[in-house]
Amino acid sequence: MGTKKNMSISFVLIAIVLLWLKNYTVYKFIFDIDIENTMQEFILFINPLSFLMIVLGIGIFMAGRKQKIFVVATSFITSFILYANVVYYKEFSDFITIPLLTQTSNMGDLKSSVGELIGWTDILYFSDALLILVLAIVKTPNISFRKYKSVYAAAFYFSAIGLAFFNLGLSESERPELLTRTFDREILVKNIGTYNHHIYDAYLQTKTTAQRAMADGNQLTEIENYTRAQYTEPSKEMFGAAKGKNIIVVSMESVQEFVIGQTVNGQEITPFLNEFIKDSYYFDNFYHQTAQGKTSDSEFLLENSLYPLGRGAVFFTHSGNEYMSLAERLKENSYYTAKLHANNKSFWNRDVMYNNFGYDRLYSLPDYEVNEENSVGWGMKDVDFFDQSIQQLKEMPQPFFAQYITLTNHFPFELDEEDKFIDEFDSNSGTLNRYFPTVRYTDEALKLFIEDLKAEGLYEDSIIVIYGDHYGISENHNKAMSQYLGKEITPFVTTQLQRVPMIIHIPGHEGKTISSVSAQIDLRPTLLNLAGIDTKQDIQFGTDLFSEKQDNFVVLRDGSFITEDAVYTKGVCYDKATGEPTDGASCEPYIEHAKNELSYSDQIIYGDLLRFYRKDEQQQ
Ligand code: GP9
Ligand code: MN
């Protein structure tokens, strides 16, 4: 008994262990991190420790009250950082980055989404910090709040730093080029941990800020050679097929391809689109390539045929860059250009970015009559949005390029009873259950829109492009998704679920389904060629969807890629026909190519390289 009295445990160590175990628990139960072997599990287990030791360890240089305050405060702060990541992850299956925190103009509109994601039980995420607080207040003879002797403190920090390097070494051997060429944040967090990821992110932030200052024109020459070598001739038959016609583009909020032609509870989800497709070109292997910038990323792809950024939203981080936008090219060819979206114009920094892209007009919230009755969820209902926009469309000088962005089918997928044309699905995910009726609602809105276009005599003079902006159902709903699809959601299936519908309706052209592998990056060259505008000299990463030499190769923003026969994701090569992992031979030739695509495009944006593009070359 007597000896036990002297045995006391350091308060700092208790806090480190509690926070460490909480972190690992969150990894296991909240973050859906793929673990392929015991080594990866081990890395995941140890990765929060070095950071916690280094930061909370500062407490060992303090004693008594000072130590208590420091350790309790640090525990709450680190818990809050982890919790913020949990909330973000629940909706986006992704982790927070610094550029996201600077997007303050989006905050107001995010209210309805955040409300859905947080709850009282979330206090559990702070249970360790609360316990640490209690231990600091309640007198327990077994806990010591003493300062460490310098020799112990030195040993402690040696071990912490040693552990950090050990962790990094193991991770690098599991995943070469981890810190230099990894575009998938899940892999980063899996290897270096949430907190170290934030430190790495801060380093990237500093680096990217410096990149513009250091950039020079020579970098662009190499990239120009690369993109020109990728150029494919447009199809003779389709080049100029829409010359002089209006171009109407509809970006459908969160609509994925898996709903097309399908039913839920025996009811058709997209009855209108299913019919419209029969009379249009339909691309059923078309992928979204967005990341943290969501809708704005899809707009960026459409406009520039460049990849959006792997972290943050390029609409916020690089709105002052020089671009070669689709709007600008159409304007040079006497098109009137407009965007229509019934939301706050500064959401995603759109007003600034559209201005840069050279749009003649942005119709946003003040241009619409929005009230209680015609609003739900994020704002104006799609039916009313299309209805009121017809007036604006009629006023535009022709030919026009008008891009509509819908809103109702946005997470958390709220709908008024009278707008529910089909029933909800029945699964453990309210999100997926509600998704079907809201998609059905957007489908109805589109039907009415097309009827209006016909009534106004605009239908025959316009090509109509309709596509989904990004996924609506994140990996967090895999269980429910698997119930709906009737199959297991493997990483292969997840990648295939990144397909969004893509329709091009051209008056006088018969319907046709085109199954080549394509993506949002291909929109710009396709639309310009349809309008009869040559893009040979443009710097772009996409290829014309109608080109006979279409490359059947798509890179997603996280580095995954899809070819005719294979899907590569999270370091594994899958056979497309079977969905089973393969030895990798069919992916091998493309791995470097995919990395180059992303890194060349990133270099253009970070270095603002298009400012070095010489306009006169375009005329040659
Ligand atoms: C906001 C709307 C939705 O105006 O476009 O944006 P999202 O959250 O999908 O990026
Ligand atoms: Mn969106």
XYZ file of C-alpha atoms and ligand atoms in Angstrom:
631
model
C 0.000 0.000 0.000
C 2.767 2.336 1.030
C 4.607 2.075 -2.269
C 1.432 2.627 -4.298
C 1.010 6.031 -2.702
C 4.103 7.340 -4.452
C 3.073 5.976 -7.850
C 1.389 8.813 -9.645
C 0.743 9.243 -13.337
C 1.535 12.422 -15.229
C -1.552 14.480 -16.068
C -0.017 15.348 -19.440
C 0.403 11.682 -20.325
C -3.181 10.866 -19.351
C -4.436 13.629 -21.623
C -2.250 12.455 -24.518
C -3.465 8.866 -24.230
C -7.146 9.867 -23.946
C -7.009 12.163 -26.957
C -5.044 9.582 -28.927
C -7.580 6.837 -28.294
C -10.475 9.157 -29.113
C -8.783 10.032 -32.381
C -8.336 6.391 -33.313
C -11.975 5.655 -32.388
C -13.124 8.460 -34.684
C -10.971 7.021 -37.473
C -12.581 3.647 -37.026
C -16.203 4.663 -36.582
C -16.628 7.958 -38.404
C -14.020 8.321 -41.121
C -14.502 5.585 -43.637
C -10.820 4.869 -44.192
C -9.884 1.874 -46.338
C -7.371 -0.381 -44.646
C -5.723 -3.013 -46.815
C -3.185 -4.589 -44.482
C -1.908 -4.723 -40.902
C 0.814 -2.201 -41.607
C -1.737 0.369 -42.702
C -3.780 -0.341 -39.580
C -0.662 0.150 -37.467
C 0.137 3.468 -39.182
C -3.425 4.607 -38.619
C -3.169 3.674 -34.965
C 0.070 5.523 -34.251
C -0.409 8.541 -36.487
C -2.164 10.893 -34.027
C 0.410 10.262 -31.319
C 3.466 12.264 -32.381
C 1.471 15.456 -32.879
C -0.330 15.088 -29.548
C 2.971 14.423 -27.784
C 4.659 17.443 -29.322
C 1.788 19.831 -28.639
C 0.400 18.639 -25.303
C 3.963 17.846 -24.258
C 4.538 21.576 -23.779
C 2.614 20.956 -20.542
C 5.565 19.071 -19.056
C 7.480 22.334 -18.802
C 4.782 23.718 -16.527
C 3.534 22.747 -13.103
C 0.289 22.826 -11.114
C -2.391 25.286 -12.174
C -0.524 26.472 -15.252
C -0.180 22.905 -16.524
C -3.844 22.177 -15.843
C -5.028 25.229 -17.783
C -2.705 24.509 -20.703
C -3.592 20.833 -21.000
C -7.359 21.362 -20.628
C -7.399 24.221 -23.155
C -5.275 22.292 -25.668
C -7.469 19.208 -25.265
C -10.567 21.229 -26.094
C -8.920 22.932 -29.060
C -7.626 19.690 -30.588
C -11.002 18.045 -29.931
C -12.717 20.903 -31.680
C -10.451 20.603 -34.727
C -11.231 16.906 -34.954
C -14.953 17.569 -34.460
C -14.982 20.203 -37.229
C -13.458 17.584 -39.527
C -16.121 15.081 -38.462
C -18.937 17.501 -39.338
C -17.375 18.319 -42.702
C -16.685 14.659 -43.373
C -20.316 13.702 -42.727
C -21.385 15.681 -45.756
C -18.366 15.608 -48.045
C -16.378 12.478 -47.081
C -13.362 14.767 -47.073
C -11.215 16.777 -44.645
C -10.997 20.498 -44.017
C -8.279 22.565 -45.694
C -7.185 26.156 -45.036
C -8.646 27.652 -48.228
C -12.064 26.312 -47.180
C -11.931 28.388 -44.008
C -11.521 31.562 -46.001
C -14.768 31.074 -47.906
C -16.717 33.257 -45.504
C -19.230 34.416 -48.094
C -20.595 30.862 -48.239
C -21.227 30.627 -44.513
C -24.736 32.123 -44.413
C -26.164 29.740 -46.989
C -24.691 26.691 -45.338
C -27.028 26.962 -42.330
C -29.586 24.359 -43.382
C -26.856 21.843 -44.182
C -24.945 22.282 -40.943
C -28.152 21.982 -38.868
C -28.636 18.553 -40.386
C -25.113 17.472 -39.525
C -24.759 18.397 -35.862
C -26.652 17.170 -32.796
C -26.544 17.076 -28.993
C -24.995 13.623 -28.930
C -21.936 15.172 -30.572
C -20.859 16.104 -27.053
C -19.380 12.599 -27.081
C -16.600 13.913 -29.277
C -15.556 16.023 -26.313
C -15.924 13.320 -23.658
C -12.153 12.898 -23.308
C -11.597 16.644 -23.005
C -14.379 16.813 -20.390
C -12.807 13.953 -18.467
C -9.466 15.770 -18.567
C -11.226 18.848 -17.199
C -12.733 16.812 -14.356
C -9.361 15.274 -13.532
C -7.871 18.744 -13.372
C -10.514 19.955 -10.936
C -11.193 16.926 -8.727
C -8.379 16.052 -6.348
C -6.942 12.618 -7.187
C -3.794 11.639 -5.330
C -2.638 9.420 -8.187
C -2.235 12.195 -10.726
C 0.821 14.365 -10.845
C 0.895 17.888 -12.206
C 4.647 18.258 -11.792
C 7.108 19.785 -14.197
C 9.436 17.184 -15.801
C 13.129 17.193 -14.968
C 15.038 18.376 -18.040
C 16.511 14.961 -18.752
C 13.019 13.395 -18.837
C 11.672 16.285 -20.893
C 14.485 15.801 -23.416
C 13.801 12.063 -23.607
C 10.113 12.756 -24.080
C 10.695 15.112 -27.008
C 13.278 12.830 -28.570
C 10.716 10.045 -28.573
C 8.000 12.325 -29.955
C 10.145 13.515 -32.857
C 11.515 10.011 -33.404
C 7.970 8.732 -33.586
C 7.013 11.414 -36.114
C 9.864 10.335 -38.420
C 9.143 6.661 -37.853
C 5.513 7.313 -38.859
C 6.549 9.239 -41.956
C 9.076 6.564 -42.938
C 6.544 3.770 -42.668
C 4.013 5.818 -44.632
C 6.472 6.616 -47.411
C 7.295 2.953 -47.797
C 3.567 2.098 -47.948
C 2.840 5.001 -50.257
C 5.796 6.420 -52.217
C 5.568 10.132 -53.153
C 3.103 10.568 -50.309
C 3.856 14.208 -49.659
C 4.767 15.222 -53.174
C 2.205 13.749 -55.513
C -0.802 12.580 -53.561
C -4.064 14.174 -54.610
C -6.274 12.088 -52.337
C -6.663 13.577 -48.870
C -7.977 10.345 -47.384
C -4.626 8.716 -48.122
C -2.815 11.608 -46.474
C -4.913 11.488 -43.322
C -4.654 7.724 -43.206
C -0.874 7.992 -43.187
C 0.050 11.102 -41.271
C -3.091 11.735 -39.222
C -5.647 14.521 -39.032
C -3.491 16.990 -37.120
C -0.311 16.498 -39.107
C -2.428 16.800 -42.220
C -3.413 20.294 -41.105
C 0.243 21.169 -40.636
C 1.069 19.792 -44.075
C -1.864 21.747 -45.489
C -0.470 24.942 -43.947
C 2.836 24.173 -45.644
C 1.053 23.721 -49.000
C -0.698 27.015 -48.476
C 2.616 28.837 -48.085
C 4.091 27.013 -51.034
C 1.227 27.768 -53.394
C 1.254 31.437 -52.489
C 4.902 31.596 -53.489
C 4.311 29.724 -56.751
C 2.812 32.635 -58.659
C 5.722 34.890 -57.837
C 8.250 32.323 -59.050
C 6.424 31.332 -62.251
C 7.701 32.230 -65.691
C 6.623 31.774 -69.294
C 8.883 28.780 -69.933
C 6.728 26.604 -67.726
C 3.812 27.316 -70.008
C 5.683 26.254 -73.125
C 6.133 22.729 -71.785
C 2.460 22.505 -70.860
C 1.387 23.944 -74.204
C 3.360 21.237 -75.977
C 1.651 18.645 -73.806
C -1.918 19.850 -74.371
C -1.379 20.375 -78.103
C -0.086 16.830 -78.425
C -3.341 15.651 -76.846
C -5.489 17.597 -79.288
C -7.898 15.525 -81.354
C -9.579 16.710 -84.538
C -13.312 17.331 -84.130
C -15.698 15.154 -86.099
C -16.327 16.723 -89.516
C -19.999 16.021 -89.267
C -20.444 17.663 -85.853
C -18.102 20.639 -86.167
C -20.353 23.666 -86.504
C -23.531 21.565 -86.116
C -24.890 24.240 -83.803
C -23.385 27.243 -85.513
C -25.390 30.374 -84.834
C -27.747 28.558 -82.487
C -28.314 29.549 -78.863
C -26.555 27.382 -76.338
C -28.528 26.597 -73.194
C -26.638 24.730 -70.511
C -28.347 23.390 -67.392
C -26.186 22.284 -64.502
C -28.352 19.995 -62.370
C -27.577 20.162 -58.680
C -26.291 16.835 -57.296
C -27.857 14.589 -59.950
C -25.930 11.345 -60.449
C -26.181 8.944 -63.339
C -27.417 6.014 -61.278
C -30.958 7.443 -61.170
C -31.370 7.628 -64.958
C -33.788 5.056 -66.329
C -34.298 3.668 -62.811
C -37.162 3.389 -60.373
C -37.648 3.608 -56.633
C -40.632 1.857 -55.038
C -41.631 1.001 -58.607
C -41.852 4.686 -59.570
C -39.696 6.290 -62.270
C -37.174 8.763 -60.835
C -36.515 10.812 -63.972
C -39.454 10.200 -66.347
C -38.855 13.401 -68.295
C -35.109 12.984 -68.759
C -35.612 9.361 -69.795
C -37.776 10.571 -72.689
C -35.604 13.571 -73.512
C -32.538 11.328 -73.754
C -34.205 9.273 -76.514
C -34.242 12.392 -78.637
C -30.711 13.582 -77.726
C -27.086 12.526 -77.534
C -26.680 10.838 -74.193
C -23.282 10.192 -72.613
C -23.693 7.415 -70.085
C -20.031 7.177 -69.083
C -19.543 10.816 -68.171
C -17.800 11.671 -64.886
C -17.791 14.723 -62.682
C -14.295 15.874 -61.673
C -15.112 18.237 -58.845
C -13.509 18.421 -55.418
C -13.991 20.798 -52.476
C -15.385 23.554 -54.709
C -18.442 21.428 -55.637
C -20.756 23.290 -58.065
C -18.184 26.015 -58.638
C -15.609 23.375 -59.599
C -17.971 22.009 -62.239
C -18.440 25.534 -63.585
C -14.674 25.943 -63.650
C -14.279 22.739 -65.668
C -16.938 23.814 -68.151
C -15.402 27.224 -68.578
C -11.695 26.388 -68.833
C -11.239 22.682 -69.467
C -8.716 22.801 -66.601
C -8.940 20.679 -63.456
C -10.227 22.422 -60.348
C -7.843 22.364 -57.388
C -7.272 19.438 -55.080
C -7.712 21.644 -52.037
C -10.099 24.558 -51.594
C -12.254 26.074 -54.307
C -10.394 27.660 -57.195
C -13.283 30.162 -57.470
C -12.055 31.563 -54.167
C -8.348 30.959 -54.283
C -7.572 32.039 -57.861
C -10.350 34.331 -58.991
C -7.839 36.958 -60.142
C -5.979 34.682 -62.562
C -5.912 35.048 -66.309
C -8.216 32.444 -67.949
C -9.255 31.456 -71.460
C -12.894 31.012 -70.666
C -15.627 29.446 -72.750
C -17.712 32.600 -72.294
C -14.889 34.740 -73.639
C -14.438 32.549 -76.734
C -18.175 32.571 -77.409
C -18.305 36.325 -76.963
C -15.528 36.768 -79.519
C -17.885 34.918 -81.826
C -20.793 37.292 -81.161
C -22.612 35.328 -78.473
C -24.348 37.099 -75.596
C -23.312 35.330 -72.385
C -25.317 34.971 -69.174
C -25.488 32.900 -66.022
C -28.770 32.310 -64.209
C -28.826 31.129 -60.602
C -31.371 32.181 -57.980
C -28.919 32.458 -55.106
C -26.739 35.054 -53.494
C -24.287 36.204 -56.193
C -21.296 36.027 -53.876
C -21.795 32.353 -53.023
C -18.667 30.606 -54.287
C -17.373 34.095 -55.124
C -19.331 33.774 -58.342
C -19.791 37.463 -59.041
C -16.030 38.025 -59.060
C -15.204 34.894 -61.053
C -17.937 35.382 -63.683
C -16.743 38.895 -64.199
C -13.264 37.548 -64.797
C -14.637 34.935 -67.218
C -16.190 37.835 -69.119
C -19.920 37.125 -68.723
C -22.224 39.852 -69.960
C -24.770 39.276 -67.244
C -25.398 37.325 -64.047
C -29.015 36.880 -63.032
C -28.987 36.189 -59.308
C -31.227 36.588 -56.260
C -32.345 40.230 -56.790
C -33.474 39.347 -60.335
C -36.062 36.887 -59.039
C -39.180 37.174 -56.976
C -38.431 34.827 -54.140
C -40.863 34.294 -51.269
C -41.877 31.726 -48.633
C -44.149 29.826 -51.032
C -41.652 29.399 -53.833
C -38.692 28.497 -51.606
C -37.486 25.328 -49.951
C -34.154 24.170 -48.509
C -31.429 26.306 -50.023
C -33.747 28.795 -51.688
C -35.927 29.246 -54.751
C -37.594 26.113 -56.065
C -36.407 24.921 -59.475
C -39.881 25.102 -61.065
C -40.244 28.768 -60.172
C -36.640 29.466 -61.089
C -37.088 28.153 -64.618
C -40.490 29.768 -64.895
C -39.255 33.242 -63.989
C -36.065 32.889 -66.033
C -37.962 32.518 -69.314
C -38.631 36.233 -69.277
C -34.912 36.923 -68.966
C -34.080 34.472 -71.704
C -36.530 36.173 -74.036
C -34.827 39.505 -73.434
C -31.356 38.261 -74.356
C -29.850 39.178 -77.717
C -29.443 36.072 -79.883
C -27.446 33.942 -80.260
C -26.946 33.588 -76.523
C -25.050 31.257 -74.253
C -27.119 30.894 -71.097
C -26.124 28.705 -68.203
C -28.721 27.693 -65.629
C -27.776 26.300 -62.224
C -30.522 24.471 -60.334
C -30.747 24.353 -56.543
C -33.588 22.260 -55.112
C -31.816 18.912 -55.272
C -29.218 20.030 -52.740
C -28.304 18.309 -49.521
C -30.219 17.905 -47.153
C -32.795 17.319 -49.947
C -35.803 19.051 -48.431
C -39.091 19.221 -50.299
C -42.631 20.446 -49.558
C -45.287 17.730 -49.493
C -47.032 19.073 -52.598
C -43.774 18.775 -54.578
C -43.203 15.122 -53.802
C -44.149 13.265 -56.969
C -42.692 9.975 -55.763
C -42.224 8.402 -52.336
C -39.048 8.414 -50.336
C -36.841 5.344 -50.299
C -36.750 3.269 -47.130
C -33.228 2.797 -45.725
C -31.131 3.849 -42.740
C -30.100 7.027 -44.566
C -32.643 9.846 -44.506
C -30.389 11.616 -46.996
C -30.638 8.888 -49.625
C -34.355 8.385 -48.881
C -35.127 12.053 -49.555
C -32.772 12.246 -52.548
C -35.127 10.399 -54.913
C -38.144 12.745 -54.566
C -35.936 15.840 -54.941
C -34.293 14.443 -58.094
C -37.795 13.672 -59.360
C -38.742 17.269 -58.618
C -35.820 18.658 -60.671
C -36.861 16.322 -63.493
C -40.362 17.862 -63.386
C -38.910 21.373 -63.407
C -36.902 20.490 -66.526
C -39.982 19.148 -68.244
C -41.808 22.433 -67.675
C -38.735 24.386 -68.794
C -38.550 22.564 -72.118
C -42.296 23.109 -72.619
C -41.740 26.825 -72.014
C -38.861 26.924 -74.491
C -41.133 25.331 -77.087
C -43.943 27.758 -76.339
C -41.586 30.712 -76.723
C -40.206 29.440 -80.010
C -36.692 29.082 -78.571
C -36.485 25.284 -78.638
C -35.719 24.897 -82.330
C -33.085 27.606 -82.285
C -31.099 26.250 -79.374
C -28.886 23.369 -78.437
C -29.626 22.208 -74.917
C -26.952 20.704 -72.720
C -27.969 19.167 -69.397
C -25.551 17.567 -66.943
C -25.089 16.776 -63.242
C -22.640 18.993 -61.366
C -21.295 16.432 -58.846
C -22.317 13.568 -56.570
C -25.284 14.038 -54.233
C -24.818 10.947 -52.096
C -21.459 10.740 -50.374
C -19.695 7.566 -49.275
C -21.132 8.104 -45.834
C -24.342 6.553 -47.116
C -22.738 3.442 -48.539
C -24.881 1.070 -46.536
C -28.121 2.592 -47.822
C -26.698 2.903 -51.322
C -25.780 -0.750 -51.288
C -29.359 -1.563 -50.284
C -30.688 0.490 -53.187
C -28.280 -0.819 -55.801
C -28.412 -4.365 -54.495
C -24.632 -4.743 -54.471
C -21.652 -4.058 -52.272
C -20.153 -0.570 -52.579
C -16.481 -1.279 -53.238
C -14.031 1.526 -54.138
C -14.631 0.435 -57.748
C -18.377 1.019 -57.399
C -17.758 4.334 -55.618
C -15.706 5.501 -58.590
C -18.391 4.390 -61.016
C -20.923 6.316 -58.934
C -19.074 9.521 -59.820
C -20.818 9.391 -63.184
C -23.346 12.133 -63.791
C -25.905 12.337 -66.591
C -24.880 14.309 -69.646
C -27.258 15.178 -72.462
C -26.820 17.246 -75.612
C -29.956 17.982 -77.555
C -29.470 19.370 -81.059
C -32.561 20.217 -83.119
C -32.876 17.914 -86.094
C -30.428 15.326 -84.742
C -31.621 11.873 -83.798
C -31.069 10.427 -80.334
C -27.950 8.340 -79.709
C -26.223 6.956 -76.624
C -22.454 7.422 -76.620
C -20.581 5.299 -74.114
C -17.019 6.495 -74.485
C -15.331 7.449 -71.216
C -15.689 11.200 -70.841
C -15.941 13.950 -68.258
C -16.708 17.568 -67.477
C -13.293 18.640 -68.725
C -14.485 17.709 -72.246
C -17.397 20.158 -72.251
C -15.510 23.261 -73.380
C -13.944 21.794 -76.541
C -17.190 19.980 -77.385
C -19.396 23.067 -77.136
C -16.960 25.321 -78.974
C -16.612 22.820 -81.808
C -20.388 22.441 -82.038
C -20.580 26.214 -82.368
C -18.019 25.976 -85.175
C -15.214 27.589 -83.161
C -11.774 26.045 -83.527
C -9.866 25.294 -80.304
C -6.653 23.907 -81.717
C -4.532 26.668 -80.203
C -6.269 26.743 -76.830
C -4.680 25.345 -73.714
C -7.171 22.792 -72.481
C -7.094 19.280 -71.061
C -10.348 17.915 -72.470
C -11.184 16.492 -75.863
C -14.249 16.891 -78.065
C -16.845 14.276 -77.088
C -17.808 13.748 -80.720
C -14.259 13.364 -81.987
C -13.612 10.008 -83.638
C -10.345 9.868 -81.739
C -11.870 10.527 -78.319
C -9.277 9.253 -75.845
C -11.519 7.238 -73.473
C -9.446 8.379 -70.536
C -10.681 10.353 -67.546
C -8.798 11.525 -64.478
C -10.743 12.402 -61.359
C -9.541 15.089 -59.016
C -8.358 12.651 -56.351
C -6.029 10.965 -58.839
C -8.355 8.057 -59.658
C -8.682 7.384 -63.363
C -10.912 5.470 -65.746
C -10.001 3.941 -69.109
C -11.969 1.795 -71.509
C -11.134 -1.371 -69.568
C -10.019 -0.344 -66.118
C -10.713 1.801 -63.096
C -7.811 2.888 -60.903
C -8.609 4.202 -57.456
C -6.851 4.334 -54.092
C -3.835 2.606 -55.556
C -5.795 -0.424 -56.829
C -6.488 -1.324 -60.451
C -9.942 -2.811 -61.131
C -11.128 -4.670 -64.164
C -14.093 -2.708 -65.450
C -15.946 -5.739 -66.735
C -15.873 -7.653 -63.450
C -15.275 -4.888 -60.899
C -12.544 -7.084 -59.382
C -8.991 -5.948 -58.536
C -6.375 -6.948 -61.139
C -2.587 -7.223 -61.138
C -2.405 -3.639 -62.364
C -1.008 -4.205 -65.856
C -3.964 -2.489 -67.501
C -3.501 0.617 -65.311
C 0.276 0.830 -65.261
C 0.700 2.738 -68.566
C -1.698 5.444 -67.378
C -0.506 6.120 -63.826
C 2.140 8.677 -64.764
C -0.115 10.226 -67.388
C -2.859 10.834 -64.819
C -0.431 12.466 -62.402
C 0.943 14.695 -65.161
C -2.518 15.854 -66.183
C -3.321 17.032 -62.688
C 0.044 18.503 -61.993
C 0.233 20.432 -65.294
C -3.214 21.846 -64.710
C -2.272 22.768 -61.119
C 0.863 24.497 -62.357
C -1.239 26.659 -64.680
C -3.474 27.746 -61.831
C -0.907 28.157 -59.066
C 1.527 29.947 -61.360
C -1.223 31.926 -63.109
C 0.553 30.798 -66.260
C -2.094 31.816 -68.779
C -0.954 35.396 -68.254
C 2.087 34.385 -70.320
C -0.017 33.027 -73.178
C 0.599 35.028 -76.318
C -2.674 35.877 -77.997
C -1.105 36.255 -81.458
C -0.191 32.558 -81.461
C -3.875 31.833 -81.451
C -4.291 33.258 -84.931
C -1.543 31.197 -86.558
C -25.075 27.342 -54.367
C -25.296 26.118 -55.160
C -24.868 24.905 -54.402
O -25.335 28.529 -54.994
O -24.746 26.192 -56.414
O -23.518 24.767 -54.340
P -22.824 23.413 -53.871
O -22.932 23.339 -52.392
O -23.504 22.274 -54.521
O -21.440 23.580 -54.339
Mn -23.857 21.616 -56.442
